[in-house]
Structure formats: structure tokens, C-alpha cells
Amino acid sequence: HMNERINILFISSYIDLGGGETALLNLVDNLDSTCFLPHLLVRAEGQLAAAWRKRGWPVYVWPWRGATTYFIPALWAQLPISRRIGKLIRQQNIHLVHSDYHTLPMALPAGERTGVPVLWWCWGWWFKPKWWQRAFFQRPAATIALSKAIKAGFLGEPPFMPPENVDLIY
């Protein structure tokens, strides 16, 4: 329907306003509010949820533990939070999910189960996928790196996936 706004679910394991969260707010502030409705899911109350609410956008606060860099994709996909994210996607008619690294192991399977694309921002060159995670990191609809150094560090040498599959947006 042409008058329906596109619902985007932003998921962050971070709750306060550091650099990444400030950049996320800046990104969302620049979406056309007549076209998009940004939803936020966080693991606890904090500055990010407060700033989101101040803008009049929906916020959901549920406890979960963010993934470490050693997560096992098949196990994290089965966590209750992943199923709960899937229910939220269906209940709120979410069209796109934007995840951080630490929630991607739960958000991506939820998006796949509901048929909703999931993208994520790669903020750190130190997030080098382990050998057992390489196929997982090729599944998101988009991976966005914020610098050439982050992209190169994430992909490794030799790159574990085609470099053109990681978008570079400063």
C-alpha cells in the first residue's frame, strides 16, 4: 500500500550513546519520516532508548546477552531471543532489520524465518570471522563497513568472501 510507511527494526546490544549509537541516531534522523518508521530493540533501558522515545519512535526493551566473537551460528539461532525477534517482526509488520554485530547471530535467523532482509553495520576491523562463521557472514542482505580499514580487516587476507559483497559507506 502506497501510504504505508516502511517499518525498519534497528537492533542494538548497546544501550548508551557512544560513537556507533550516535551515528545510528544520525542515520535514522535523516530518514524521511513520511516513508519510514524506525523501531528500536535494545537489551536494557539507557540513553539510546531515551533518545529514540524522545523522537516519538517505538522502543522495545528485552533482556539478552550479545554474542561474543566466538559465537556458533547454529546455536545462537535457537536462542529464545531469536524466536522473539521473529514474533516482533511479524507483529509490527517489519520490512527490514538493521542489526549490530553482537545481535546479528539472533537477528539474522529471525529475519530468515520471517522472510525479512537483515543488514548490519561492521564497525570494527577486529571482527574477523572465525572459520566456522564464514558462511554465516555471507547470509545477510547487506554488510556495510564504515571505512576501508574496517572492510579489509573484516574480510581478512585472503578475503573469506567477495569484497564486493561488503558495501563501503563512510
XYZ file of N, CA and C in Angstrom:
510
model
N 0.853 -1.183 0.000
C 0.000 0.000 0.000
C 0.888 1.231 0.000
N 0.604 2.182 -0.880
C 1.489 3.334 -1.083
C 1.563 4.263 0.126
N 0.517 4.325 0.942
C 0.526 5.244 2.085
C 1.120 4.630 3.337
N 1.475 3.361 3.280
C 2.034 2.683 4.445
C 3.531 2.986 4.561
N 3.950 3.335 5.766
C 5.375 3.584 5.984
C 6.121 2.259 6.064
N 7.376 2.298 5.700
C 8.249 1.127 5.783
C 8.768 1.038 7.210
N 8.491 -0.084 7.845
C 8.925 -0.317 9.221
C 10.315 -0.940 9.219
N 11.259 -0.257 9.840
C 12.620 -0.775 9.969
C 12.890 -1.027 11.446
N 13.328 -2.236 11.746
C 13.691 -2.587 13.116
C 15.198 -2.470 13.272
N 15.625 -1.540 14.103
C 17.033 -1.376 14.444
C 17.266 -2.115 15.751
N 18.259 -2.989 15.774
C 18.555 -3.765 16.978
C 19.971 -3.434 17.427
N 20.095 -3.087 18.699
C 21.401 -2.760 19.240
C 21.592 -3.413 20.604
N 22.736 -4.030 20.778
C 23.070 -4.571 22.099
C 23.663 -3.476 22.984
N 23.965 -2.329 22.382
C 24.484 -1.187 23.129
C 23.318 -0.317 23.580
N 23.411 0.243 24.777
C 22.269 0.991 25.305
C 22.555 2.471 25.531
N 23.807 2.875 25.579
C 24.129 4.276 25.797
C 24.567 4.930 24.488
N 24.911 6.198 24.529
C 25.215 6.942 23.315
C 26.710 7.099 23.101
N 27.334 6.035 22.621
C 28.718 6.097 22.178
C 28.743 6.525 20.717
N 29.877 6.334 20.076
C 30.031 6.745 18.678
C 29.086 6.039 17.728
N 28.982 4.723 17.850
C 28.110 3.965 16.959
C 26.645 4.306 17.140
N 26.233 4.497 18.373
C 24.836 4.793 18.659
C 24.471 6.213 18.216
N 25.408 7.133 18.368
C 25.194 8.498 17.897
C 25.089 8.508 16.377
N 25.945 7.727 15.717
C 25.880 7.619 14.259
C 24.564 6.973 13.818
N 24.110 5.969 14.576
C 22.833 5.331 14.262
C 21.696 6.345 14.365
N 21.658 7.119 15.433
C 20.626 8.151 15.579
C 20.693 9.161 14.437
N 21.895 9.542 14.041
C 22.061 10.484 12.937
C 21.500 9.890 11.645
N 21.793 8.622 11.409
C 21.274 7.943 10.220
C 19.745 7.962 10.226
N 19.173 7.560 11.353
C 17.720 7.448 11.449
C 17.052 8.827 11.418
N 17.691 9.816 12.015
C 17.155 11.182 11.961
C 17.024 11.672 10.519
N 17.830 11.131 9.631
C 17.827 11.583 8.244
C 16.934 10.757 7.328
N 16.219 9.775 7.889
C 15.229 9.056 7.094
C 13.999 9.947 6.902
N 13.348 9.810 5.777
C 12.123 10.554 5.508
C 11.011 9.959 6.369
N 10.544 10.723 7.349
C 9.552 10.214 8.302
C 8.194 9.950 7.656
N 7.965 10.464 6.462
C 6.716 10.147 5.776
C 6.785 8.767 5.116
N 8.006 8.250 4.943
C 8.200 6.958 4.278
C 8.624 5.840 5.233
N 9.308 6.193 6.329
C 9.900 5.187 7.202
C 9.481 5.388 8.654
N 9.265 4.279 9.347
C 9.042 4.307 10.789
C 10.115 3.437 11.436
N 11.055 4.066 12.134
C 12.131 3.307 12.777
C 11.724 2.774 14.153
N 11.867 1.478 14.330
C 11.619 0.809 15.608
C 12.988 0.485 16.209
N 13.080 0.403 17.520
C 14.338 0.058 18.190
C 14.106 -1.073 19.169
N 14.973 -2.064 19.109
C 15.008 -3.132 20.103
C 16.367 -3.078 20.785
N 16.356 -2.925 22.116
C 17.578 -2.902 22.911
C 17.436 -3.880 24.077
N 18.565 -4.249 24.675
C 18.573 -5.251 25.749
C 18.297 -4.665 27.134
N 18.340 -3.334 27.244
C 18.090 -2.675 28.529
C 17.802 -1.203 28.271
N 17.200 -0.565 29.259
C 16.972 0.884 29.164
C 18.327 1.600 29.166
N 18.361 2.765 28.557
C 19.587 3.561 28.526
C 19.379 4.815 27.694
N 20.462 5.493 27.409
C 20.401 6.752 26.669
C 19.861 6.572 25.256
N 20.188 5.447 24.611
C 19.719 5.225 23.236
C 18.195 5.101 23.207
N 17.626 4.290 24.071
C 16.168 4.133 24.126
C 15.497 5.467 24.451
N 16.077 6.226 25.378
C 15.505 7.523 25.754
C 15.509 8.491 24.567
N 16.614 8.526 23.835
C 16.706 9.413 22.668
C 15.712 8.985 21.590
N 15.532 7.683 21.424
C 14.591 7.144 20.433
C 13.161 7.547 20.793
N 12.806 7.339 22.056
C 11.458 7.691 22.519
C 11.201 9.197 22.377
N 12.215 9.996 22.663
C 12.079 11.457 22.559
C 11.675 11.874 21.147
N 12.069 11.070 20.166
C 11.729 11.343 18.773
C 10.354 10.771 18.398
N 9.720 10.077 19.345
C 8.391 9.533 19.100
C 8.370 8.193 18.391
N 9.495 7.494 18.390
C 9.593 6.213 17.695
C 9.412 5.059 18.678
N 8.880 3.921 18.204
C 8.661 2.771 19.092
C 9.964 2.144 19.593
N 9.951 1.769 20.868
C 11.105 1.130 21.516
C 10.625 -0.139 22.217
N 11.415 -1.196 22.091
C 11.162 -2.467 22.767
C 12.406 -2.793 23.585
N 12.211 -3.139 24.843
C 13.340 -3.439 25.727
C 13.170 -4.856 26.242
N 14.066 -5.738 25.807
C 14.058 -7.135 26.240
C 15.473 -7.522 26.627
N 15.632 -8.277 27.685
C 16.991 -8.695 28.065
C 17.529 -9.803 27.159
N 18.773 -9.670 26.780
C 19.514 -10.730 26.101
C 20.985 -10.440 26.268
N 21.787 -11.418 25.989
C 23.239 -11.251 26.048
C 23.760 -11.189 24.625
N 24.509 -10.144 24.325
C 25.094 -10.008 22.994
C 26.137 -11.093 22.747
N 26.260 -11.474 21.501
C 27.211 -12.517 21.110
C 28.646 -12.023 21.237
N 29.528 -12.926 21.604
C 30.971 -12.646 21.559
C 31.463 -12.989 20.160
N 32.718 -12.721 19.890
C 33.252 -13.030 18.571
C 33.397 -14.537 18.337
N 33.175 -15.349 19.359
C 33.304 -16.801 19.220
C 31.956 -17.513 19.091
N 30.885 -16.786 18.766
C 29.560 -17.398 18.694
C 29.513 -18.519 17.644
N 28.630 -19.480 17.912
C 28.388 -20.575 16.974
C 27.020 -20.315 16.349
N 26.968 -19.976 15.051
C 25.710 -19.540 14.425
C 24.516 -20.464 14.659
N 24.672 -21.753 14.501
C 23.526 -22.667 14.634
C 22.966 -22.663 16.055
N 23.820 -22.502 17.050
C 23.349 -22.467 18.436
C 22.644 -21.148 18.757
N 23.241 -20.043 18.354
C 22.662 -18.734 18.653
C 21.335 -18.542 17.931
N 21.143 -19.190 16.780
C 19.881 -19.101 16.037
C 18.723 -19.696 16.824
N 19.030 -20.599 17.770
C 17.988 -21.287 18.534
C 17.647 -20.597 19.854
N 18.347 -19.525 20.188
C 18.071 -18.835 21.447
C 16.658 -18.248 21.452
N 16.019 -18.229 22.611
C 14.664 -17.662 22.698
C 14.568 -16.232 22.154
N 15.612 -15.416 22.318
C 15.550 -14.035 21.819
C 15.397 -14.015 20.299
N 15.986 -14.981 19.603
C 15.855 -15.032 18.150
C 14.407 -15.293 17.747
N 13.762 -16.220 18.428
C 12.340 -16.508 18.158
C 11.482 -15.276 18.492
N 11.827 -14.607 19.573
C 11.070 -13.429 19.999
C 11.216 -12.287 18.986
N 12.416 -12.127 18.428
C 12.634 -11.117 17.374
C 11.747 -11.446 16.177
N 11.665 -12.718 15.828
C 10.801 -13.129 14.724
C 9.347 -12.768 14.966
N 8.880 -12.965 16.189
C 7.495 -12.599 16.540
C 7.289 -11.089 16.416
N 8.274 -10.312 16.871
C 8.180 -8.854 16.771
C 8.133 -8.423 15.305
N 8.948 -9.048 14.470
C 8.956 -8.738 13.041
C 7.557 -8.932 12.459
N 6.928 -10.045 12.798
C 5.579 -10.321 12.279
C 4.537 -9.373 12.883
N 4.586 -9.182 14.201
C 3.580 -8.351 14.885
C 3.609 -6.896 14.426
N 4.800 -6.367 14.187
C 4.938 -4.947 13.826
C 5.085 -4.731 12.320
N 4.889 -5.785 11.539
C 4.995 -5.696 10.082
C 6.321 -5.038 9.665
N 7.402 -5.555 10.218
C 8.745 -5.035 9.922
C 9.139 -5.451 8.508
N 9.704 -4.503 7.758
C 10.106 -4.749 6.376
C 11.606 -4.977 6.229
N 12.393 -4.483 7.190
C 13.850 -4.560 7.125
C 14.390 -4.540 8.548
N 15.430 -5.328 8.792
C 16.088 -5.347 10.103
C 17.513 -4.848 9.927
N 17.916 -3.949 10.800
C 19.278 -3.402 10.839
C 19.871 -3.820 12.183
N 20.928 -4.614 12.158
C 21.493 -5.182 13.383
C 22.927 -4.723 13.603
N 23.335 -4.797 14.862
C 24.756 -4.647 15.161
C 25.389 -6.046 15.168
N 26.695 -6.092 15.275
C 27.428 -7.364 15.259
C 26.954 -8.303 16.368
N 26.805 -7.780 17.563
C 26.553 -8.622 18.733
C 25.141 -9.196 18.788
N 24.252 -8.698 17.941
C 22.889 -9.223 17.878
C 22.627 -9.961 16.573
N 23.512 -9.818 15.608
C 23.328 -10.453 14.306
C 23.098 -11.968 14.390
N 23.777 -12.694 15.281
C 23.541 -14.144 15.346
C 22.117 -14.529 15.749
N 21.369 -13.620 16.346
C 19.970 -13.878 16.687
C 19.026 -13.212 15.677
N 19.403 -12.020 15.198
C 18.545 -11.263 14.284
C 18.491 -11.888 12.891
N 19.624 -12.341 12.377
C 19.646 -12.897 11.022
C 18.749 -14.130 10.896
N 18.847 -15.103 11.804
C 17.917 -16.243 11.694
C 16.451 -15.831 11.827
N 16.171 -14.838 12.665
C 14.791 -14.348 12.802
C 14.310 -13.755 11.484
N 15.156 -12.968 10.859
C 14.796 -12.400 9.559
C 14.600 -13.480 8.508
N 15.476 -14.468 8.504
C 15.342 -15.553 7.530
C 14.054 -16.345 7.749
N 13.709 -16.594 8.996
C 12.477 -17.348 9.289
C 11.218 -16.572 8.892
N 11.299 -15.250 8.884
C 10.134 -14.427 8.559
C 10.184 -13.869 7.137
N 11.263 -14.118 6.421
C 11.391 -13.626 5.052
C 11.698 -12.146 4.955
N 12.296 -11.585 6.023
C 12.624 -10.159 6.054
C 14.143 -9.998 5.948
N 14.611 -9.139 5.034
C 16.061 -8.952 4.898
C 16.684 -8.316 6.146
N 17.908 -8.758 6.428
C 18.673 -8.251 7.569
C 19.993 -7.709 7.044
N 20.325 -6.505 7.464
C 21.634 -5.935 7.145
C 22.315 -5.562 8.446
N 23.612 -5.371 8.351
C 24.343 -4.975 9.559
C 25.485 -4.066 9.202
N 25.857 -3.243 10.202
C 26.997 -2.335 10.111
C 28.190 -2.985 10.765
N 29.260 -3.104 10.026
C 30.521 -3.609 10.586
C 31.341 -2.397 11.017
N 31.477 -2.235 12.329
C 32.149 -1.069 12.883
C 33.603 -1.318 13.263
N 34.019 -2.593 13.276
C 35.373 -2.858 13.764
C 36.169 -3.788 12.874
N 37.375 -3.402 12.552
C 38.257 -4.251 11.750
C 38.628 -5.513 12.520
N 38.439 -5.505 13.844
C 38.796 -6.650 14.679
C 37.736 -7.745 14.647
N 36.577 -7.483 14.011
C 35.538 -8.509 13.903
C 35.886 -9.457 12.757
N 36.923 -10.238 12.946
C 37.363 -11.176 11.918
C 36.621 -12.496 12.116
N 35.775 -12.876 11.154
C 35.025 -14.125 11.322
C 35.942 -15.336 11.493
N 35.556 -16.194 12.415
C 36.260 -17.464 12.615
C 35.869 -18.380 11.458
N 36.631 -19.431 11.242
C 36.376 -20.315 10.106
C 34.955 -20.871 10.128
N 34.411 -21.138 11.330
C 33.073 -21.717 11.424
C 31.957 -20.682 11.256
N 32.333 -19.398 11.140
C 31.345 -18.325 10.980
C 31.304 -17.764 9.553
N 32.218 -18.182 8.706
C 32.349 -17.549 7.382
C 31.077 -17.663 6.539
N 30.441 -18.821 6.537
C 29.197 -18.968 5.757
C 28.097 -18.077 6.344
N 28.060 -17.972 7.665
C 27.064 -17.127 8.322
C 27.164 -15.680 7.837
N 28.369 -15.142 7.792
C 28.546 -13.739 7.430
C 28.305 -13.460 5.947
N 28.082 -14.508 5.168
C 27.731 -14.314 3.766
C 26.214 -14.279 3.561
N 25.446 -14.517 4.616
C 23.983 -14.597 4.522
C 23.240 -13.266 4.621
N 23.709 -12.242 5.340
C 22.918 -11.001 5.426
C 22.655 -10.383 4.052
N 21.531 -9.670 3.960
C 21.174 -8.985 2.716
C 22.227 -7.934 2.354
N 22.853 -7.351 3.367
C 23.916 -6.368 3.134
C 24.816 -6.310 4.367
N 26.088 -6.117 4.096
C 27.082 -5.844 5.134
C 27.703 -4.511 4.770
N 27.705 -3.596 5.724
C 28.209 -2.252 5.464
C 29.383 -1.978 6.382
N 30.525 -1.669 5.795
C 31.713 -1.278 6.554
C 31.831 0.243 6.498
N 32.339 0.816 7.578
C 32.417 2.268 7.663
C 33.743 2.867 7.202
N 34.710 2.016 6.860
C 35.972 2.507 6.330
C 36.655 1.384 5.565
N 37.632 1.745 4.753
C 38.410 0.736 4.017
C 39.148 -0.176 4.983
N 39.673 0.384 6.067
C 40.405 -0.414 7.053
C 39.484 -1.438 7.721
N 38.269 -1.026 8.063
C 37.311 -1.949 8.675
C 36.964 -3.052 7.688
N 36.690 -2.692 6.446
C 36.344 -3.685 5.427
C 37.483 -4.676 5.234
N 38.701 -4.187 5.091
C 39.862 -5.066 4.883
C 40.084 -5.975 6.089
N 39.966 -5.434 7.285
C 40.150 -6.231 8.489
C 39.096 -7.294 8.644
N 37.846 -6.957 8.350
C 36.751 -7.919 8.443
C 36.934 -9.041 7.424
N 37.267 -8.695 6.196
C 37.387 -9.695 5.134
C 38.620 -10.573 5.290
N 39.683 -10.031 5.873
C 40.919 -10.796 6.029
C 41.690 -10.909 4.723
N 42.845 -11.561 4.836
C 43.711 -11.747 3.659
C 44.149 -13.199 3.610
N 43.709 -13.969 2.624
C 42.811 -13.554 1.543
C 41.387 -13.378 2.055
N 40.564 -12.583 1.349
C 39.192 -12.353 1.782
C 38.397 -13.662 1.831
N 37.606 -13.836 2.882
C 36.813 -15.059 3.023
C 35.546 -15.027 2.174
N 35.190 -13.835 1.654
C 34.054 -13.700 0.739
C 34.381 -12.584 -0.239
N 33.661 -12.503 -1.348
C 33.983 -11.461 -2.332
C 33.902 -10.059 -1.724
N 34.955 -9.263 -1.857
C 34.950 -7.910 -1.293
C 33.777 -7.053 -1.764
N 33.287 -7.317 -2.981
C 32.152 -6.529 -3.476
C 30.859 -6.829 -2.712
N 30.868 -7.859 -1.870
C 29.693 -8.169 -1.046
C 29.661 -7.361 0.257
N 30.678 -6.556 0.478
C 30.703 -5.653 1.634
C 30.706 -4.223 1.109
N 29.613 -3.523 1.392
C 29.490 -2.141 0.925
C 30.293 -1.227 1.839
N 30.872 -0.206 1.256
C 31.656 0.776 1.995
C 30.874 2.084 2.017
N 30.410 2.451 3.189
C 29.679 3.718 3.348
C 30.281 4.429 4.559
N 30.907 5.563 4.297
C 31.558 6.306 5.378
C 30.543 6.946 6.285
